[in-house]
CSV table of C-alpha atoms in Angstrom, one decimal:
chain,number,residue,atom,x,y,z
A,1,MET,CA,-11.1,-18.1,-24.0
A,2,LYS,CA,-9.9,-21.0,-22.3
A,3,GLU,CA,-6.4,-19.5,-21.7
A,4,LYS,CA,-7.9,-16.6,-20.3
A,5,LYS,CA,-9.6,-18.8,-17.4
A,6,GLN,CA,-6.3,-20.2,-16.3
A,7,PHE,CA,-4.1,-18.9,-13.3
A,8,GLN,CA,-1.0,-17.7,-15.0
A,9,TYR,CA,1.5,-18.3,-12.3
A,10,PHE,CA,4.6,-17.0,-14.2
A,11,ASN,CA,3.0,-13.7,-15.1
A,12,ILE,CA,1.4,-13.3,-11.8
A,13,LEU,CA,4.9,-13.9,-10.2
A,14,ALA,CA,6.5,-11.3,-12.7
A,15,ILE,CA,4.0,-8.6,-11.7
A,16,SER,CA,4.2,-9.4,-8.0
A,17,ILE,CA,8.1,-9.2,-7.9
A,18,SER,CA,7.7,-5.6,-9.8
A,19,HIS,CA,5.4,-4.8,-7.1
A,20,PHE,CA,7.9,-5.7,-4.5
A,21,ILE,CA,11.0,-4.0,-6.3
A,22,HIS,CA,8.7,-0.9,-6.5
A,23,ASP,CA,7.6,-0.6,-2.8
A,24,VAL,CA,11.0,-1.5,-1.1
A,25,TYR,CA,11.9,2.3,-1.5
A,26,PRO,CA,8.8,4.1,-0.1
A,27,ALA,CA,9.5,1.7,3.0
A,28,PHE,CA,12.8,3.5,3.7
A,29,VAL,CA,10.8,6.2,5.8
A,30,ALA,CA,9.5,4.8,8.9
A,31,PRO,CA,12.8,3.6,10.4
A,32,ILE,CA,14.8,6.9,9.9
A,33,VAL,CA,12.1,9.2,11.1
A,34,ASP,CA,14.1,10.2,14.2
A,35,GLU,CA,17.0,10.9,11.7
A,36,LEU,CA,15.1,13.0,9.5
A,37,LYS,CA,13.5,14.9,12.5
A,38,GLN,CA,17.0,15.8,13.9
A,39,LYS,CA,18.6,16.8,10.8
A,40,LEU,CA,16.0,19.1,9.4
A,41,SER,CA,14.2,20.0,12.8
A,42,ILE,CA,10.8,18.8,11.9
A,43,ASN,CA,8.0,17.2,14.1
A,44,ASN,CA,5.8,14.2,13.7
A,45,ALA,CA,3.1,16.1,11.9
A,46,GLN,CA,5.8,17.3,9.3
A,47,ILE,CA,6.6,13.7,8.9
A,48,GLY,CA,3.2,12.5,8.3
A,49,PHE,CA,2.8,15.5,5.6
A,50,LEU,CA,5.4,13.9,3.5
A,51,SER,CA,3.6,10.8,3.2
A,52,VAL,CA,0.6,12.9,2.4
A,53,MET,CA,2.6,14.6,-0.2
A,54,MET,CA,3.4,11.1,-1.7
A,55,ARG,CA,-0.3,10.4,-1.8
A,56,ILE,CA,-1.7,13.5,-3.6
A,57,PRO,CA,-0.9,12.3,-7.2
A,58,PHE,CA,-3.3,9.6,-6.3
A,59,LEU,CA,-6.2,11.7,-6.7
A,60,LEU,CA,-5.3,11.3,-10.3
A,61,ASN,CA,-5.9,7.7,-10.3
A,62,PRO,CA,-9.4,7.8,-12.1
A,63,ILE,CA,-7.8,9.6,-15.0
A,64,ILE,CA,-4.8,7.1,-14.9
A,65,GLY,CA,-7.4,4.4,-15.0
A,66,VAL,CA,-9.1,6.0,-18.2
A,67,MET,CA,-5.3,6.1,-19.7
A,68,ALA,CA,-4.8,2.5,-19.0
A,69,GLU,CA,-7.5,1.6,-21.4
A,70,ARG,CA,-6.0,3.8,-24.1
A,71,PHE,CA,-2.2,3.8,-23.8
A,72,LYS,CA,0.6,1.2,-23.1
A,73,MET,CA,0.6,1.8,-19.4
A,74,ARG,CA,3.0,-1.2,-18.9
A,75,PHE,CA,5.8,1.0,-19.7
A,76,PHE,CA,5.0,3.2,-16.9
A,77,ILE,CA,5.0,0.0,-14.7
A,78,ILE,CA,8.4,-0.9,-16.0
A,79,PHE,CA,10.1,2.6,-15.2
A,80,ALA,CA,8.2,3.4,-12.0
A,81,PRO,CA,10.8,1.6,-10.0
A,82,ALA,CA,13.7,3.6,-11.2
A,83,LEU,CA,12.0,6.9,-10.7
A,84,THR,CA,10.9,5.8,-7.1
A,85,ALA,CA,14.2,4.6,-6.5
A,86,ILE,CA,15.9,7.8,-7.6
A,87,CYS,CA,13.6,10.0,-5.4
A,88,MET,CA,13.5,7.8,-2.1
A,89,SER,CA,17.3,7.2,-2.3
A,90,LEU,CA,18.0,10.8,-2.0
A,91,ILE,CA,16.1,11.6,1.0
A,92,GLY,CA,19.0,11.2,3.1
A,93,VAL,CA,20.9,14.0,1.3
A,94,ALA,CA,17.9,16.5,1.0
A,95,PRO,CA,19.4,19.7,2.3
A,96,SER,CA,15.8,21.1,3.3
A,97,TYR,CA,12.3,20.2,4.2
A,98,THR,CA,11.2,21.8,0.9
A,99,ILE,CA,13.4,19.3,-1.2
A,100,LEU,CA,12.1,16.5,0.8
A,101,ILE,CA,8.7,17.4,0.1
A,102,ILE,CA,9.3,17.5,-3.7
A,103,LEU,CA,11.2,14.2,-3.7
A,104,PHE,CA,8.2,12.6,-1.8
A,105,PHE,CA,5.8,14.4,-4.4
A,106,VAL,CA,7.6,13.1,-7.6
A,107,ALA,CA,7.8,9.5,-6.0
A,108,GLY,CA,4.0,9.8,-5.6
A,109,ILE,CA,3.5,10.3,-9.1
A,110,SER,CA,5.7,7.3,-10.0
A,111,SER,CA,3.9,5.1,-7.4
A,112,SER,CA,0.4,6.2,-8.7
A,113,LEU,CA,1.4,5.2,-12.4
A,114,PHE,CA,2.5,1.8,-11.0
A,115,HIS,CA,-0.2,1.0,-8.7
A,116,VAL,CA,-3.3,1.8,-11.1
A,117,PRO,CA,-2.8,-0.6,-13.8
A,118,THR,CA,-1.0,-3.5,-12.1
A,119,PRO,CA,-4.1,-5.0,-10.2
A,120,VAL,CA,-5.9,-4.8,-13.8
A,121,MET,CA,-2.9,-7.1,-15.2
A,122,ILE,CA,-3.6,-9.4,-12.2
A,123,LYS,CA,-7.0,-9.5,-12.8
A,124,LYS,CA,-6.2,-10.5,-16.5
A,125,VAL,CA,-4.0,-13.2,-15.5
A,126,SER,CA,-5.9,-14.7,-12.7
A,127,GLY,CA,-8.7,-16.5,-14.4
A,128,SER,CA,-11.5,-17.4,-11.9
A,129,LYS,CA,-9.1,-17.0,-8.8
A,130,VAL,CA,-9.0,-13.2,-8.6
A,131,GLY,CA,-8.6,-13.2,-4.8
A,132,LYS,CA,-5.6,-15.7,-4.9
A,133,GLY,CA,-4.0,-13.4,-7.7
A,134,MET,CA,-4.5,-10.3,-5.5
A,135,SER,CA,-3.1,-12.3,-2.5
A,136,PHE,CA,0.1,-12.7,-4.6
A,137,TYR,CA,0.4,-9.3,-5.8
A,138,MET,CA,-0.2,-7.7,-2.4
A,139,VAL,CA,2.5,-10.2,-0.9
A,140,GLY,CA,4.9,-8.3,-3.3
A,141,GLY,CA,4.1,-5.0,-1.5
A,142,GLU,CA,4.0,-6.3,1.9
A,143,LEU,CA,7.3,-8.2,1.6
A,144,ALA,CA,8.9,-5.0,0.4
A,145,ARG,CA,7.7,-3.2,3.5
A,146,THR,CA,9.4,-6.1,5.4
A,147,ILE,CA,12.9,-6.0,3.6
A,148,GLY,CA,12.8,-2.0,3.1
A,149,PRO,CA,13.4,-1.2,6.5
A,150,LEU,CA,16.2,-3.6,6.9
A,151,ILE,CA,17.7,-2.2,3.8
A,152,ILE,CA,17.5,1.4,4.9
A,153,VAL,CA,18.8,0.8,8.6
A,154,ALA,CA,21.6,-1.3,7.3
A,155,ALA,CA,22.6,1.7,4.8
A,156,VAL,CA,22.4,4.1,7.6
A,157,THR,CA,24.4,2.4,9.9
A,158,GLN,CA,27.0,1.6,7.1
A,159,TRP,CA,27.1,5.1,5.4
A,160,GLY,CA,25.1,7.4,7.7
A,161,LEU,CA,21.9,9.2,6.6
A,162,GLU,CA,23.8,11.0,3.8
A,163,GLY,CA,24.7,7.7,2.3
A,164,THR,CA,21.3,6.6,1.6
A,165,TYR,CA,21.9,7.5,-2.3
A,166,LYS,CA,23.9,4.4,-2.6
A,167,VAL,CA,21.0,1.9,-2.8
A,168,MET,CA,19.7,3.7,-5.8
A,169,PRO,CA,21.0,1.2,-8.3
A,170,LEU,CA,18.7,-1.6,-7.2
A,171,GLY,CA,15.6,0.1,-8.6
A,172,LEU,CA,17.5,1.0,-11.8
A,173,ILE,CA,18.5,-2.7,-12.5
A,174,ALA,CA,15.0,-3.7,-11.7
A,175,SER,CA,13.4,-1.5,-14.4
A,176,ALA,CA,16.0,-3.1,-17.0
A,177,ILE,CA,14.8,-6.4,-15.9
A,178,LEU,CA,11.2,-5.5,-15.9
A,179,PHE,CA,11.4,-4.3,-19.5
A,180,PHE,CA,12.2,-7.8,-20.7
A,181,ARG,CA,9.6,-9.5,-18.6
A,182,LEU,CA,6.3,-7.3,-18.7
A,183,LYS,CA,6.7,-5.6,-22.1
A,184,LYS,CA,4.4,-8.1,-23.7
A,185,ILE,CA,1.5,-7.9,-21.2
A,186,ASP,CA,-1.0,-5.5,-22.3
A,187,ILE,CA,-4.0,-4.5,-20.1
A,188,ARG,CA,-5.7,-2.8,-23.1
A,189,LYS,CA,-6.7,-6.1,-24.8
A,190,ASP,CA,-10.3,-7.1,-24.7
A,191,ILE,CA,-11.2,-3.5,-23.5
A,192,GLU,CA,-13.4,-1.7,-26.0
A,193,VAL,CA,-12.0,1.9,-26.2
A,194,ARG,CA,-14.9,4.5,-25.7
A,195,LYS,CA,-14.7,8.3,-26.5
A,196,ASP,CA,-18.1,8.8,-24.5
A,197,PHE,CA,-17.0,9.5,-20.8
A,198,SER,CA,-20.4,9.2,-19.8
A,199,HIS,CA,-19.8,5.5,-19.3
A,200,TYR,CA,-17.2,6.1,-16.6
A,201,MET,CA,-19.6,8.4,-14.8
A,202,SER,CA,-22.4,5.9,-15.1
A,203,SER,CA,-20.0,3.1,-13.6
A,204,PHE,CA,-19.0,5.5,-10.8
A,205,LYS,CA,-22.8,6.1,-9.8
A,206,GLN,CA,-23.6,2.2,-10.0
A,207,PHE,CA,-20.8,1.1,-7.6
A,208,LEU,CA,-20.8,4.3,-5.2
A,209,PRO,CA,-22.4,2.1,-2.4
A,210,VAL,CA,-19.3,-0.4,-2.7
A,211,PHE,CA,-17.0,2.6,-2.6
A,212,MET,CA,-18.7,4.0,0.3
A,213,VAL,CA,-18.6,0.8,2.3
A,214,LEU,CA,-14.9,0.1,1.6
A,215,ALA,CA,-14.0,3.7,2.3
A,216,GLY,CA,-15.7,3.2,5.8
A,217,ILE,CA,-13.6,0.0,6.3
A,218,THR,CA,-10.4,2.0,5.2
A,219,LEU,CA,-11.0,5.0,7.5
A,220,THR,CA,-12.0,3.3,10.6
A,221,ARG,CA,-8.9,1.0,10.4
A,222,GLY,CA,-6.6,3.7,8.9
A,223,PHE,CA,-5.6,5.4,11.9
A,224,MET,CA,-4.2,2.2,13.4
A,225,LYS,CA,-2.6,1.3,10.4
A,226,SER,CA,-0.8,4.5,10.2
A,227,ALA,CA,0.1,4.3,13.8
A,228,LEU,CA,1.9,0.9,13.4
A,229,THR,CA,3.3,1.4,9.8
A,230,LEU,CA,4.8,4.9,10.2
A,231,TYR,CA,5.3,5.4,13.8
A,232,LEU,CA,6.0,2.2,15.3
A,233,PRO,CA,9.7,2.6,15.3
A,234,THR,CA,9.5,6.0,16.8
A,235,PHE,CA,7.2,4.6,19.5
A,236,LEU,CA,9.6,1.8,20.5
A,237,ARG,CA,12.6,4.2,20.5
A,238,GLU,CA,10.6,6.6,22.7
A,239,GLN,CA,10.5,3.4,25.1
A,240,GLY,CA,14.3,3.2,25.0
A,241,ASN,CA,14.9,0.6,22.1
A,242,ASP,CA,17.8,1.4,19.5
A,243,ILE,CA,17.4,1.7,15.8
A,244,TRP,CA,18.2,-1.9,14.9
A,245,THR,CA,15.3,-3.1,17.4
A,246,ALA,CA,12.9,-0.6,16.0
A,247,GLY,CA,13.6,-1.6,12.5
A,248,VAL,CA,13.4,-5.2,13.4
A,249,ALA,CA,10.1,-4.7,15.1
A,250,LEU,CA,8.8,-2.9,11.8
A,251,SER,CA,10.1,-5.7,9.7
A,252,THR,CA,8.5,-8.3,11.8
A,253,LEU,CA,5.2,-6.4,11.8
A,254,GLN,CA,5.5,-6.3,8.1
A,255,LEU,CA,6.6,-10.0,7.6
A,256,SER,CA,3.6,-11.2,9.3
A,257,GLY,CA,1.7,-9.0,7.2
A,258,VAL,CA,2.9,-10.9,4.2
A,259,ALA,CA,1.3,-14.1,5.5
A,260,GLY,CA,-1.9,-12.1,6.3
A,261,THR,CA,-2.2,-10.7,2.8
A,262,PHE,CA,-1.6,-14.1,1.0
A,263,PHE,CA,-4.0,-16.0,3.2
A,264,SER,CA,-6.8,-13.4,3.5
A,265,GLY,CA,-7.4,-13.2,-0.5
A,266,THR,CA,-7.0,-16.9,-1.0
A,267,LEU,CA,-9.4,-17.6,2.0
A,268,SER,CA,-11.9,-15.2,0.7
A,269,ASP,CA,-12.1,-17.1,-2.4
A,270,LYS,CA,-13.4,-19.9,-0.5
A,271,ILE,CA,-15.4,-18.4,2.5
A,272,GLY,CA,-16.4,-15.1,1.0
A,273,ARG,CA,-15.2,-11.5,1.0
A,274,LYS,CA,-17.6,-10.4,3.8
A,275,LYS,CA,-16.8,-13.3,6.3
A,276,MET,CA,-13.1,-12.8,5.8
A,277,LEU,CA,-13.4,-9.0,6.3
A,278,MET,CA,-15.6,-9.5,9.6
A,279,ILE,CA,-12.9,-11.9,10.8
A,280,ILE,CA,-10.3,-9.1,10.4
A,281,ALA,CA,-12.6,-6.3,11.7
A,282,ILE,CA,-13.0,-8.0,14.8
A,283,ALA,CA,-9.4,-9.4,15.6
A,284,SER,CA,-7.4,-6.2,14.6
A,285,PRO,CA,-8.8,-3.7,17.4
A,286,ILE,CA,-8.3,-6.6,20.1
A,287,LEU,CA,-4.7,-7.2,19.1
A,288,MET,CA,-4.0,-3.4,18.8
A,289,TRP,CA,-5.1,-3.0,22.6
A,290,LEU,CA,-3.1,-6.0,23.6
A,291,PHE,CA,-0.2,-4.5,22.0
A,292,VAL,CA,-0.5,-1.0,23.7
A,293,SER,CA,-1.2,-2.7,27.0
A,294,TYR,CA,1.6,-5.2,26.8
A,295,HIS,CA,4.2,-3.9,24.6
A,296,GLU,CA,7.2,-4.0,27.2
A,297,ILE,CA,6.9,-7.7,27.7
A,298,LEU,CA,5.1,-9.2,24.7
A,299,ALA,CA,6.0,-6.8,21.8
A,300,PHE,CA,7.3,-9.2,19.2
A,301,PRO,CA,4.7,-12.0,19.7
A,302,ILE,CA,1.8,-9.5,19.6
A,303,LEU,CA,3.4,-7.7,16.5
A,304,ILE,CA,3.5,-11.0,14.7
A,305,ILE,CA,-0.2,-11.5,15.3
A,306,ILE,CA,-1.4,-8.2,14.6
A,307,GLY,CA,0.8,-7.9,11.5
A,308,PHE,CA,-1.2,-10.9,10.1
A,309,PHE,CA,-4.5,-8.8,10.4
A,310,LEU,CA,-3.2,-5.2,10.0
A,311,VAL,CA,-2.9,-5.3,6.0
A,312,ALA,CA,-5.0,-8.4,5.4
A,313,PRO,CA,-8.0,-6.7,4.0
A,314,GLN,CA,-6.3,-5.0,1.1
A,315,SER,CA,-6.0,-8.1,-0.9
A,316,VAL,CA,-9.7,-8.8,-0.2
A,317,MET,CA,-11.0,-5.4,-0.7
A,318,LEU,CA,-8.9,-5.4,-4.1
A,319,ALA,CA,-10.7,-8.8,-5.0
A,320,VAL,CA,-14.2,-7.0,-4.1
A,321,ILE,CA,-13.5,-4.3,-6.7
A,322,HIS,CA,-12.3,-6.9,-9.3
A,323,ASP,CA,-15.3,-8.9,-8.7
A,324,LEU,CA,-17.6,-6.2,-10.0
A,325,ASP,CA,-19.2,-6.6,-13.3
A,326,THR,CA,-17.9,-3.6,-15.4
A,327,ASP,CA,-16.3,-3.0,-18.6
A,328,ASN,CA,-14.5,0.1,-17.2
A,329,LEU,CA,-12.5,-2.0,-14.7
A,330,PRO,CA,-9.1,0.1,-14.8
A,331,PHE,CA,-11.4,3.4,-14.1
A,332,VAL,CA,-13.3,1.5,-11.4
A,333,ASN,CA,-9.9,0.5,-9.8
A,334,GLY,CA,-8.4,4.1,-10.0
A,335,VAL,CA,-11.6,5.3,-8.2
A,336,TYR,CA,-10.9,2.7,-5.6
A,337,MET,CA,-7.2,3.6,-5.2
A,338,THR,CA,-7.8,7.2,-4.9
A,339,ILE,CA,-10.4,6.6,-2.2
A,340,ASN,CA,-8.1,4.4,-0.2
A,341,PHE,CA,-4.9,6.6,-0.7
A,342,LEU,CA,-6.9,9.8,0.2
A,343,ILE,CA,-8.3,8.4,3.5
A,344,SER,CA,-4.8,6.9,4.2
A,345,SER,CA,-3.1,10.4,4.0
A,346,LEU,CA,-5.8,12.0,6.2
A,347,CYS,CA,-5.2,9.3,8.8
A,348,LEU,CA,-1.4,10.0,8.6
A,349,LEU,CA,-2.0,13.6,9.3
A,350,ALA,CA,-4.3,13.0,12.0
A,351,VAL,CA,-2.1,10.4,13.8
A,352,GLY,CA,0.9,12.6,13.4
A,353,TRP,CA,-0.9,15.7,14.6
A,354,VAL,CA,-2.6,13.9,17.6
A,355,SER,CA,0.6,12.0,18.7
A,356,ASP,CA,2.6,15.4,18.8
A,357,HIS,CA,0.0,16.8,21.3
A,358,ILE,CA,-0.9,13.7,23.5
A,359,GLY,CA,1.9,11.4,22.9
A,360,LEU,CA,2.2,8.1,20.8
A,361,LEU,CA,0.9,5.8,23.6
A,362,GLN,CA,-2.4,7.6,24.1
A,363,THR,CA,-2.6,8.0,20.5
A,364,PHE,CA,-2.1,4.2,19.7
A,365,LYS,CA,-5.0,3.6,22.4
A,366,ILE,CA,-7.4,5.8,20.4
A,367,THR,CA,-6.6,4.0,17.1
A,368,ALA,CA,-7.6,0.6,18.8
A,369,VAL,CA,-10.8,2.0,19.6
A,370,LEU,CA,-11.7,3.7,16.3
A,371,ALA,CA,-10.8,0.2,14.5
A,372,LEU,CA,-14.0,-1.3,16.1
A,373,GLY,CA,-15.9,1.1,13.7
A,374,ALA,CA,-14.9,-1.3,10.9
A,375,ILE,CA,-17.5,-4.0,11.9
A,376,PHE,CA,-20.2,-1.6,11.3
A,377,PHE,CA,-19.2,-1.1,7.6
A,378,VAL,CA,-18.5,-4.8,6.9
A,379,LEU,CA,-22.0,-5.5,7.8
A,380,ARG,CA,-23.1,-3.4,5.1
A,381,LEU,CA,-21.2,-5.1,2.5
A,382,LYS,CA,-23.5,-7.1,0.1
A,383,LYS,CA,-22.5,-10.4,-1.2
């Protein structure tokens, strides 16, 4: 029992690095939106639908959570980077929009199998510092979204859109390395396996108020997050910037998000989850409005600050979920992930559709106003 309470840095770093390697590949999309639109003659709404297709498999997250209690899900974590790498490296050579949809859907299945068990692994090796552990884990994902755009921009610049398949080996090598590092970490240990599925429904009903509050926070902030993470490069290129400036801007946003993700979870261990979420809820819409109003002059300085708060709630909300007193943690985590990704998908579709009709500038302004709604939901989060 004593070992279980320790913060196991080495194992946490291994899982966080695997998160980084996996999430590098989905980060390829935003910087090459214009290239995909030109090649396949598609619009922003169709680009948003691709991201939705990647998220549809997350509807199965609760089932995957149940599977995680019964099977050796760590092997899905090990091989997920390879499968995701194969799919996302082929988007540049996809001959049609239909093939692109299939690639995104398969990558979504891989991503779902990866993201449900890994936070539970983090919980097991974080001891009493769950917020800190989630921060390390989320830093891996956000750092991937910082490096990913630079990798794909460099690949397209060097080999053209058709040459994106050349970055595939990184994911294959990563899975080989992960096999030797993660094969001994088992999330099933200390979990009593049950055959009666009523336990899962009981947990769902018990924590439904928590799910609803976190869903409200995710929804009200989701439009702003979707606008910046998927359409920021397109927005900047509409303002006359080149692909490198747009790609670096996105990486700047994501890099500052790494810091926000790390410090938000760690600080929430000290000042409380609710206080941390409230600070983020107030700061985010103000910063978004400043960016929209002064992006021609202060684009990069504001992006650095707004990035800090943009993804910061993720590690805090994950910590909220893993603070819950339940024996069905993989299932509960799966439900939260399903809600999170479903709402994110709807936000992506909405932002894409609205921007096709009124333009990205006005869409960005609307998302800033909607983000104020997060304050209402944070106030309803119980300690």
